[in-house]
């Protein structure tokens, strides 16, 4: 049974297009067309097989979307963080796994772009940074290279202590040893952006010794282990990445030593870029529910289910939740910048929480409203429901951590926070600390 293409919402249903650049509008419509005609029809097989959406990435590359956030002077599209978020959400409407892995690739591009422009870099640091980022942008534009950005290390809260994956200086470069958990795109990307800590004899690992290297997929000593059989987001292929004496040189740096820890504390929105995927999943679930109740799903009997008051009531609830989520989320990403204000950061934390919890509420209500058929894997709601639960679990901005951060920033001054001891203080080094924040982690 084929149910595609599915009726979906238009971007004009939830964006004021007069406030969006024409080239961004065109890109959003392109992504919607690709989603309806290609991504959504492939999503079922990607989910069932837990297989990477290779064909979707061919489509993304063919239309230049892998360079979405690469600066225009390097041949990219030059989209801002907020504009990227809108595109990621449109992909997520049709295939969550594609949108989530697309974020991993774009994050490496955005780190190279936005951190270079931070005002706290010295002229010497920018001079060292410039050729490194140009190399990565060239790979993305000319090679259509795909990047993975694995950070988590399994059993270790990477927001509260230096990366356990480490490098040691050797002749001509460094050797990296370690392990990355949930390495999305494992085996399917061209390059891995590896966050690690440089080790020195007699000195305990320190955040200020954090380094990031770009490791080609065929590097000796790099291997992929384990199976990938999760609840949701099964197409991300987020298996374990093992690094054993992987040799890298200075040219393989994503950015010079010390810049990541120096700049990341002042770009907290960069750690909220998983949320566009789930904003898209929520919209996709709502769109399907409306079309299902209208009897407009190809391959299913054209039954008008709108006659039931309980179902109309549920759709009204879904729309209110969706509109609330999107309004806060869109506002937060429209404000994304280096050195944000406390109010901007709190809105971003609230948006992250609202999306990651709200998408689960919306998909659960969609399942209940559409009834028994919605449990079938041949229809997308079952997959969307499982995918939706994954967002709230993803570091560094899990729902639990967002609750803690919002509470702290609401009732304490920044100078008091370090003295507040609770069961979540181990995760608190990813908390924004204001313009004077130091590099005690991703803060």
Tab-separated table of C-alpha atoms in Angstrom:
chain	number	residue	atom	x	y	z
A	1	UNK	CA	0.000	0.000	0.000
A	2	UNK	CA	1.409	3.383	-1.024
A	3	UNK	CA	0.273	6.425	0.948
A	4	UNK	CA	2.617	8.951	-0.659
A	5	UNK	CA	2.835	11.777	-1.295
A	6	UNK	CA	1.180	12.759	1.970
A	7	UNK	CA	-0.712	16.049	2.265
A	8	UNK	CA	1.420	18.404	4.348
A	9	UNK	CA	1.260	21.964	5.573
A	10	UNK	CA	2.770	24.848	3.636
A	11	UNK	CA	5.371	27.082	5.246
A	12	UNK	CA	2.934	29.997	4.925
A	13	UNK	CA	0.736	28.185	7.456
A	14	UNK	CA	3.185	28.954	10.254
A	15	UNK	CA	5.723	31.554	9.031
A	16	UNK	CA	5.278	35.169	8.007
A	17	UNK	CA	7.003	34.833	4.635
A	18	UNK	CA	7.371	38.599	4.333
A	19	UNK	CA	9.985	38.451	7.103
A	20	UNK	CA	12.057	35.697	5.491
A	21	UNK	CA	14.640	36.217	2.754
A	22	UNK	CA	13.340	35.068	-0.661
A	23	UNK	CA	16.197	32.580	-1.091
A	24	UNK	CA	15.302	31.027	2.264
A	25	UNK	CA	11.643	30.725	1.227
A	26	UNK	CA	12.723	29.021	-1.999
A	27	UNK	CA	14.911	26.593	-0.061
A	28	UNK	CA	12.132	25.743	2.382
A	29	UNK	CA	9.792	24.979	-0.505
A	30	UNK	CA	12.487	22.875	-2.188
A	31	UNK	CA	13.007	20.863	0.994
A	32	UNK	CA	9.257	20.343	1.346
A	33	UNK	CA	9.079	19.025	-2.207
A	34	UNK	CA	12.027	16.686	-1.632
A	35	UNK	CA	10.431	15.586	1.626
A	36	UNK	CA	7.081	14.753	0.122
A	37	UNK	CA	8.375	13.090	-3.017
A	38	UNK	CA	11.503	11.336	-1.712
A	39	UNK	CA	12.311	11.524	2.004
A	40	UNK	CA	8.907	10.494	3.371
A	41	UNK	CA	8.450	7.506	1.008
A	42	UNK	CA	11.879	6.196	2.040
A	43	UNK	CA	11.451	6.783	5.778
A	44	UNK	CA	9.628	3.520	6.539
A	45	UNK	CA	12.388	1.320	5.099
A	46	UNK	CA	15.094	3.435	6.739
A	47	UNK	CA	13.373	2.962	10.095
A	48	UNK	CA	12.621	-0.762	9.785
A	49	UNK	CA	16.094	-1.641	8.530
A	50	UNK	CA	17.896	0.872	10.777
A	51	UNK	CA	19.713	1.862	7.593
A	52	UNK	CA	21.309	5.215	6.882
A	53	UNK	CA	19.298	7.426	4.454
A	54	UNK	CA	21.978	7.377	1.749
A	55	UNK	CA	19.610	8.362	-1.058
A	56	UNK	CA	18.379	11.355	0.911
A	57	UNK	CA	21.941	12.590	1.256
A	58	UNK	CA	22.452	12.251	-2.471
A	59	UNK	CA	19.439	14.506	-2.924
A	60	UNK	CA	20.750	16.993	-0.355
A	61	UNK	CA	24.131	17.093	-2.094
A	62	UNK	CA	22.586	17.400	-5.553
A	63	UNK	CA	20.745	20.544	-4.488
A	64	UNK	CA	23.716	22.082	-2.660
A	65	UNK	CA	22.123	21.773	0.765
A	66	UNK	CA	25.237	20.289	2.386
A	67	UNK	CA	26.725	23.795	2.122
A	68	UNK	CA	23.702	25.469	3.699
A	69	UNK	CA	25.654	27.268	6.454
A	70	UNK	CA	29.007	27.610	4.656
A	71	UNK	CA	29.736	31.335	4.078
A	72	UNK	CA	28.922	32.606	0.610
A	73	UNK	CA	32.487	33.749	0.006
A	74	UNK	CA	33.526	30.092	0.127
A	75	UNK	CA	30.787	28.948	-2.244
A	76	UNK	CA	28.125	28.085	0.319
A	77	UNK	CA	24.602	29.339	0.874
A	78	UNK	CA	25.461	31.406	3.955
A	79	UNK	CA	22.304	30.676	5.957
A	80	UNK	CA	22.186	31.975	9.521
A	81	UNK	CA	21.617	29.721	12.514
A	82	UNK	CA	17.933	30.683	12.571
A	83	UNK	CA	17.570	30.008	8.848
A	84	UNK	CA	19.289	26.648	9.247
A	85	UNK	CA	16.780	25.816	12.003
A	86	UNK	CA	13.854	26.418	9.646
A	87	UNK	CA	15.376	24.139	6.998
A	88	UNK	CA	16.140	21.416	9.545
A	89	UNK	CA	12.540	21.511	10.753
A	90	UNK	CA	11.215	21.122	7.209
A	91	UNK	CA	13.382	18.026	6.712
A	92	UNK	CA	12.166	16.684	10.061
A	93	UNK	CA	8.535	16.860	8.903
A	94	UNK	CA	9.302	14.025	6.500
A	95	UNK	CA	12.211	12.031	7.977
A	96	UNK	CA	13.498	12.635	11.481
A	97	UNK	CA	16.660	10.581	11.029
A	98	UNK	CA	17.693	12.610	7.989
A	99	UNK	CA	17.110	15.890	9.820
A	100	UNK	CA	19.002	14.764	12.918
A	101	UNK	CA	22.085	13.637	11.008
A	102	UNK	CA	21.898	16.723	8.781
A	103	UNK	CA	22.335	18.695	12.000
A	104	UNK	CA	25.549	16.809	12.819
A	105	UNK	CA	27.032	17.730	9.452
A	106	UNK	CA	25.918	21.351	9.604
A	107	UNK	CA	27.226	21.755	13.152
A	108	UNK	CA	30.819	21.284	12.009
A	109	UNK	CA	30.241	23.939	9.352
A	110	UNK	CA	28.612	26.293	11.855
A	111	UNK	CA	31.342	25.871	14.451
A	112	UNK	CA	33.942	26.812	11.852
A	113	UNK	CA	31.854	29.754	10.700
A	114	UNK	CA	30.408	31.332	13.826
A	115	UNK	CA	33.287	30.749	16.235
A	116	UNK	CA	35.662	32.421	13.793
A	117	UNK	CA	33.554	35.582	13.992
A	118	UNK	CA	33.527	35.789	17.793
A	119	UNK	CA	34.902	39.100	19.105
A	120	UNK	CA	36.935	37.479	21.878
A	121	UNK	CA	39.437	35.947	19.417
A	122	UNK	CA	42.791	37.663	19.070
A	123	UNK	CA	44.162	38.588	15.621
A	124	UNK	CA	46.718	35.796	16.046
A	125	UNK	CA	44.009	33.228	16.810
A	126	UNK	CA	41.971	34.292	13.777
A	127	UNK	CA	45.035	34.106	11.548
A	128	UNK	CA	45.639	30.512	12.693
A	129	UNK	CA	41.947	29.644	12.367
A	130	UNK	CA	41.412	31.018	8.841
A	131	UNK	CA	43.228	28.340	6.783
A	132	UNK	CA	41.724	25.511	8.842
A	133	UNK	CA	38.147	26.543	8.278
A	134	UNK	CA	38.798	27.292	4.625
A	135	UNK	CA	39.954	23.694	4.238
A	136	UNK	CA	36.746	22.325	5.768
A	137	UNK	CA	34.542	24.617	3.693
A	138	UNK	CA	36.376	23.550	0.534
A	139	UNK	CA	35.733	19.901	1.369
A	140	UNK	CA	32.030	20.577	1.858
A	141	UNK	CA	31.675	22.626	-1.324
A	142	UNK	CA	33.993	20.922	-3.819
A	143	UNK	CA	33.916	17.357	-2.505
A	144	UNK	CA	30.356	17.488	-1.123
A	145	UNK	CA	31.984	15.953	1.936
A	146	UNK	CA	29.734	14.837	4.791
A	147	UNK	CA	30.799	15.452	8.407
A	148	UNK	CA	29.883	13.629	11.599
A	149	UNK	CA	30.254	15.267	14.993
A	150	UNK	CA	30.351	12.593	17.720
A	151	UNK	CA	30.851	13.962	21.235
A	152	UNK	CA	29.177	11.615	23.743
A	153	UNK	CA	31.374	8.950	25.298
A	154	UNK	CA	28.952	6.636	27.102
A	155	UNK	CA	28.731	6.643	30.890
A	156	UNK	CA	30.528	9.979	30.999
A	157	UNK	CA	28.800	13.334	31.205
A	158	UNK	CA	30.811	15.208	28.617
A	159	UNK	CA	29.358	18.517	29.787
A	160	UNK	CA	30.939	18.234	33.233
A	161	UNK	CA	34.458	16.907	32.689
A	162	UNK	CA	37.101	17.048	29.941
A	163	UNK	CA	36.631	14.680	27.019
A	164	UNK	CA	37.923	11.217	27.871
A	165	UNK	CA	39.055	10.711	24.289
A	166	UNK	CA	42.586	12.107	24.342
A	167	UNK	CA	45.503	12.974	22.129
A	168	UNK	CA	49.230	12.933	22.815
A	169	UNK	CA	51.849	14.910	20.919
A	170	UNK	CA	54.166	12.816	18.750
A	171	UNK	CA	56.604	13.646	16.004
A	172	UNK	CA	54.776	15.499	13.245
A	173	UNK	CA	51.401	15.632	15.000
A	174	UNK	CA	49.294	13.813	17.570
A	175	UNK	CA	47.875	10.348	18.178
A	176	UNK	CA	44.258	10.087	19.301
A	177	UNK	CA	42.897	7.287	21.471
A	178	UNK	CA	39.392	6.920	22.778
A	179	UNK	CA	35.781	6.090	22.175
A	180	UNK	CA	32.686	7.944	20.988
A	181	UNK	CA	29.175	6.742	21.780
A	182	UNK	CA	26.189	7.502	19.549
A	183	UNK	CA	28.430	8.458	16.623
A	184	UNK	CA	25.713	9.390	14.139
A	185	UNK	CA	26.532	8.779	10.454
A	186	UNK	CA	29.085	6.142	11.549
A	187	UNK	CA	30.436	4.509	8.426
A	188	UNK	CA	28.563	6.862	6.091
A	189	UNK	CA	30.275	10.214	6.587
A	190	UNK	CA	33.533	11.314	5.008
A	191	UNK	CA	34.978	13.041	8.068
A	192	UNK	CA	34.578	12.819	11.849
A	193	UNK	CA	34.994	15.973	13.960
A	194	UNK	CA	36.631	14.524	17.069
A	195	UNK	CA	36.601	16.480	20.334
A	196	UNK	CA	39.465	15.299	22.541
A	197	UNK	CA	41.687	16.430	25.383
A	198	UNK	CA	45.439	16.813	24.946
A	199	UNK	CA	47.270	14.936	27.697
A	200	UNK	CA	50.531	16.019	29.297
A	201	UNK	CA	52.651	13.959	31.653
A	202	UNK	CA	52.052	14.851	35.284
A	203	UNK	CA	49.062	17.137	34.547
A	204	UNK	CA	45.432	16.120	35.077
A	205	UNK	CA	43.171	16.512	32.008
A	206	UNK	CA	41.881	20.081	31.691
A	207	UNK	CA	39.075	21.723	29.716
A	208	UNK	CA	41.510	24.309	28.396
A	209	UNK	CA	43.409	21.516	26.611
A	210	UNK	CA	40.359	20.584	24.504
A	211	UNK	CA	41.145	20.104	20.820
A	212	UNK	CA	39.055	19.214	17.759
A	213	UNK	CA	40.503	17.278	14.834
A	214	UNK	CA	38.886	16.348	11.535
A	215	UNK	CA	39.577	12.645	11.001
A	216	UNK	CA	38.985	11.143	7.520
A	217	UNK	CA	36.813	8.027	7.522
A	218	UNK	CA	39.594	5.752	6.195
A	219	UNK	CA	42.211	6.783	8.781
A	220	UNK	CA	44.257	3.862	10.170
A	221	UNK	CA	43.174	3.026	13.709
A	222	UNK	CA	39.588	4.210	13.212
A	223	UNK	CA	36.905	1.535	13.527
A	224	UNK	CA	33.146	1.198	14.060
A	225	UNK	CA	31.719	-1.310	16.505
A	226	UNK	CA	28.382	-2.540	17.778
A	227	UNK	CA	24.829	-2.738	16.534
A	228	UNK	CA	22.240	0.014	16.205
A	229	UNK	CA	18.782	-1.120	17.272
A	230	UNK	CA	17.218	1.760	19.255
A	231	UNK	CA	13.673	2.813	20.035
A	232	UNK	CA	13.630	5.638	17.496
A	233	UNK	CA	15.823	7.649	15.120
A	234	UNK	CA	16.922	4.289	13.775
A	235	UNK	CA	18.286	5.658	10.513
A	236	UNK	CA	21.003	7.751	12.184
A	237	UNK	CA	23.308	4.719	12.381
A	238	UNK	CA	24.754	6.026	15.636
A	239	UNK	CA	27.143	3.192	16.417
A	240	UNK	CA	30.328	3.254	18.485
A	241	UNK	CA	33.439	4.898	17.072
A	242	UNK	CA	36.788	3.543	18.295
A	243	UNK	CA	40.041	5.499	17.861
A	244	UNK	CA	43.290	3.625	18.446
A	245	UNK	CA	46.505	5.574	17.788
A	246	UNK	CA	44.847	7.616	15.035
A	247	UNK	CA	47.490	9.990	13.692
A	248	UNK	CA	46.563	13.593	12.918
A	249	UNK	CA	48.537	16.716	12.083
A	250	UNK	CA	48.117	20.420	12.680
A	251	UNK	CA	46.370	20.714	9.321
A	252	UNK	CA	43.700	18.299	10.543
A	253	UNK	CA	42.496	20.670	13.255
A	254	UNK	CA	38.956	21.953	12.916
A	255	UNK	CA	40.077	25.017	14.837
A	256	UNK	CA	43.220	25.956	16.767
A	257	UNK	CA	43.666	24.670	20.287
A	258	UNK	CA	41.748	26.582	22.933
A	259	UNK	CA	39.242	28.289	20.658
A	260	UNK	CA	36.386	25.828	21.187
A	261	UNK	CA	36.415	26.273	24.962
A	262	UNK	CA	36.986	30.013	24.609
A	263	UNK	CA	34.071	30.639	22.256
A	264	UNK	CA	31.462	27.947	22.979
A	265	UNK	CA	30.471	29.463	26.363
A	266	UNK	CA	29.268	32.524	24.497
A	267	UNK	CA	27.333	30.708	21.729
A	268	UNK	CA	24.884	28.618	23.833
A	269	UNK	CA	22.304	28.429	21.027
A	270	UNK	CA	24.741	26.199	19.124
A	271	UNK	CA	23.930	23.381	21.525
A	272	UNK	CA	20.183	23.642	20.816
A	273	UNK	CA	20.428	22.679	17.151
A	274	UNK	CA	18.850	19.266	17.717
A	275	UNK	CA	15.494	20.925	18.345
A	276	UNK	CA	14.659	21.756	14.683
A	277	UNK	CA	14.367	18.032	13.957
A	278	UNK	CA	11.749	17.589	16.652
A	279	UNK	CA	9.901	20.757	15.712
A	280	UNK	CA	9.571	19.162	12.278
A	281	UNK	CA	8.421	15.803	13.659
A	282	UNK	CA	5.703	17.582	15.633
A	283	UNK	CA	4.503	19.409	12.526
A	284	UNK	CA	4.558	16.185	10.526
A	285	UNK	CA	2.427	14.401	13.125
A	286	UNK	CA	-0.109	17.226	13.123
A	287	UNK	CA	-0.233	17.318	9.311
A	288	UNK	CA	-0.849	13.579	9.094
A	289	UNK	CA	-3.579	13.699	11.731
A	290	UNK	CA	-5.472	16.460	9.897
A	291	UNK	CA	-5.198	14.664	6.547
A	292	UNK	CA	-6.242	11.351	8.121
A	293	UNK	CA	-9.346	12.840	9.710
A	294	UNK	CA	-10.223	14.478	6.395
A	295	UNK	CA	-9.919	11.127	4.616
A	296	UNK	CA	-7.162	12.414	2.324
A	297	UNK	CA	-4.553	9.672	2.803
A	298	UNK	CA	-3.853	7.891	-0.476
A	299	UNK	CA	-4.505	4.149	-0.244
A	300	UNK	CA	-6.895	4.416	2.722
A	301	UNK	CA	-10.694	4.625	2.493
A	302	UNK	CA	-11.796	8.280	2.139
A	303	UNK	CA	-13.665	8.267	5.436
A	304	UNK	CA	-14.573	11.649	6.916
A	305	UNK	CA	-13.659	11.326	10.592
A	306	UNK	CA	-14.143	15.021	11.329
A	307	UNK	CA	-17.722	14.328	12.401
A	308	UNK	CA	-16.514	13.126	15.806
A	309	UNK	CA	-16.362	15.950	18.308
A	310	UNK	CA	-13.702	14.228	20.406
A	311	UNK	CA	-11.346	14.092	17.442
A	312	UNK	CA	-11.958	17.731	16.540
A	313	UNK	CA	-11.239	18.658	20.144
A	314	UNK	CA	-7.966	16.703	20.079
A	315	UNK	CA	-6.815	18.412	16.878
A	316	UNK	CA	-7.558	21.771	18.468
A	317	UNK	CA	-5.363	20.796	21.407
A	318	UNK	CA	-2.604	19.703	19.046
A	319	UNK	CA	-2.705	22.971	17.141
A	320	UNK	CA	-2.515	25.082	20.299
A	321	UNK	CA	0.480	23.109	21.577
A	322	UNK	CA	2.174	23.248	18.173
A	323	UNK	CA	1.627	26.993	17.767
A	324	UNK	CA	2.936	27.694	21.268
A	325	UNK	CA	6.031	25.588	20.650
A	326	UNK	CA	6.805	27.130	17.303
A	327	UNK	CA	6.310	30.717	18.459
A	328	UNK	CA	8.789	30.332	21.312
A	329	UNK	CA	11.184	28.235	19.230
A	330	UNK	CA	11.169	30.641	16.275
A	331	UNK	CA	11.713	33.587	18.605
A	332	UNK	CA	14.654	31.875	20.300
A	333	UNK	CA	16.401	31.018	17.032
A	334	UNK	CA	15.744	34.446	15.546
A	335	UNK	CA	17.754	35.836	18.475
A	336	UNK	CA	20.651	33.376	18.189
A	337	UNK	CA	23.967	35.204	18.424
A	338	UNK	CA	27.297	35.271	20.153
A	339	UNK	CA	27.234	36.890	23.598
A	340	UNK	CA	23.447	36.664	24.102
A	341	UNK	CA	21.595	38.289	26.978
A	342	UNK	CA	20.249	36.345	29.936
A	343	UNK	CA	16.706	36.789	28.612
A	344	UNK	CA	17.693	35.369	25.210
A	345	UNK	CA	19.361	32.371	26.823
A	346	UNK	CA	16.376	31.643	29.035
A	347	UNK	CA	14.037	31.801	26.041
A	348	UNK	CA	16.310	29.365	24.232
A	349	UNK	CA	16.341	26.952	27.190
A	350	UNK	CA	12.545	27.229	27.430
A	351	UNK	CA	12.190	26.617	23.689
A	352	UNK	CA	14.438	23.560	23.872
A	353	UNK	CA	12.371	22.127	26.707
A	354	UNK	CA	9.051	22.999	25.079
A	355	UNK	CA	9.937	21.328	21.790
A	356	UNK	CA	11.478	18.177	23.232
A	357	UNK	CA	8.567	17.564	25.603
A	358	UNK	CA	5.854	18.970	23.353
A	359	UNK	CA	6.681	16.759	20.377
A	360	UNK	CA	6.043	13.680	22.521
A	361	UNK	CA	2.718	15.079	23.712
A	362	UNK	CA	1.631	15.900	20.161
A	363	UNK	CA	2.585	12.538	18.669
A	364	UNK	CA	0.921	10.692	21.561
A	365	UNK	CA	-2.265	12.680	21.005
A	366	UNK	CA	-2.029	11.992	17.261
A	367	UNK	CA	-1.831	8.244	17.895
A	368	UNK	CA	-4.846	8.378	20.213
A	369	UNK	CA	-6.851	10.509	17.799
A	370	UNK	CA	-6.153	8.512	14.645
A	371	UNK	CA	-6.817	5.240	16.424
A	372	UNK	CA	-5.778	1.660	15.736
A	373	UNK	CA	-4.493	2.116	12.191
A	374	UNK	CA	-1.933	4.622	13.428
A	375	UNK	CA	-0.054	1.764	15.148
A	376	UNK	CA	0.796	0.209	11.773
A	377	UNK	CA	4.357	0.638	10.563
A	378	UNK	CA	3.032	1.279	7.064
A	379	UNK	CA	1.792	4.643	8.376
A	380	UNK	CA	4.244	7.271	9.667
A	381	UNK	CA	2.717	8.097	13.080
A	382	UNK	CA	4.117	5.006	14.769
A	383	UNK	CA	7.637	5.996	13.679
A	384	UNK	CA	7.109	9.657	14.585
A	385	UNK	CA	5.911	8.616	18.043
A	386	UNK	CA	9.057	6.593	18.695
A	387	UNK	CA	11.360	9.235	17.187
A	388	UNK	CA	9.754	11.935	19.310
A	389	UNK	CA	10.802	10.360	22.600
A	390	UNK	CA	14.516	10.543	21.783
A	391	UNK	CA	14.988	14.317	21.813
A	392	UNK	CA	14.528	14.872	25.535
A	393	UNK	CA	17.403	12.451	26.241
A	394	UNK	CA	20.113	14.166	24.219
A	395	UNK	CA	22.971	15.991	25.946
A	396	UNK	CA	23.864	18.650	26.738
A	397	UNK	CA	20.334	20.079	26.871
A	398	UNK	CA	18.179	17.205	28.131
A	399	UNK	CA	14.752	18.087	29.507
A	400	UNK	CA	15.944	17.475	33.066
A	401	UNK	CA	18.928	19.754	32.601
A	402	UNK	CA	16.738	22.456	31.050
A	403	UNK	CA	14.435	22.377	34.074
A	404	UNK	CA	17.432	22.825	36.351
A	405	UNK	CA	18.982	25.635	34.313
A	406	UNK	CA	15.744	27.595	33.994
A	407	UNK	CA	15.104	27.284	37.714
A	408	UNK	CA	18.621	28.409	38.600
A	409	UNK	CA	18.600	31.417	36.301
A	410	UNK	CA	15.148	32.395	37.559
A	411	UNK	CA	15.859	32.450	41.298
A	412	UNK	CA	19.626	32.948	41.635
A	413	UNK	CA	22.090	35.546	40.464
A	414	UNK	CA	24.907	34.246	38.265
A	415	UNK	CA	27.384	34.822	41.096
A	416	UNK	CA	25.436	32.439	43.368
A	417	UNK	CA	24.977	29.474	41.042
A	418	UNK	CA	28.254	27.678	41.771
A	419	UNK	CA	27.294	27.449	45.434
A	420	UNK	CA	23.953	25.761	44.738
A	421	UNK	CA	24.290	22.009	45.300
A	422	UNK	CA	21.631	19.684	43.907
A	423	UNK	CA	21.507	16.282	42.288
A	424	UNK	CA	22.007	17.912	38.874
A	425	UNK	CA	25.031	20.089	39.611
A	426	UNK	CA	27.316	17.566	37.847
A	427	UNK	CA	25.775	18.665	34.543
A	428	UNK	CA	26.003	22.349	35.279
A	429	UNK	CA	29.191	23.155	33.417
A	430	UNK	CA	27.140	23.500	30.222
A	431	UNK	CA	25.133	26.290	31.876
A	432	UNK	CA	25.556	29.740	30.348
A	433	UNK	CA	27.408	32.014	32.782
A	434	UNK	CA	27.065	35.428	31.212
A	435	UNK	CA	29.564	37.561	29.350
A	436	UNK	CA	32.232	36.921	31.969
A	437	UNK	CA	31.785	33.142	31.923
A	438	UNK	CA	34.961	31.099	32.018
A	439	UNK	CA	35.981	27.893	30.278
A	440	UNK	CA	35.136	25.398	33.013
A	441	UNK	CA	33.422	23.236	30.427
A	442	UNK	CA	30.900	24.152	27.750
A	443	UNK	CA	29.709	27.116	29.748
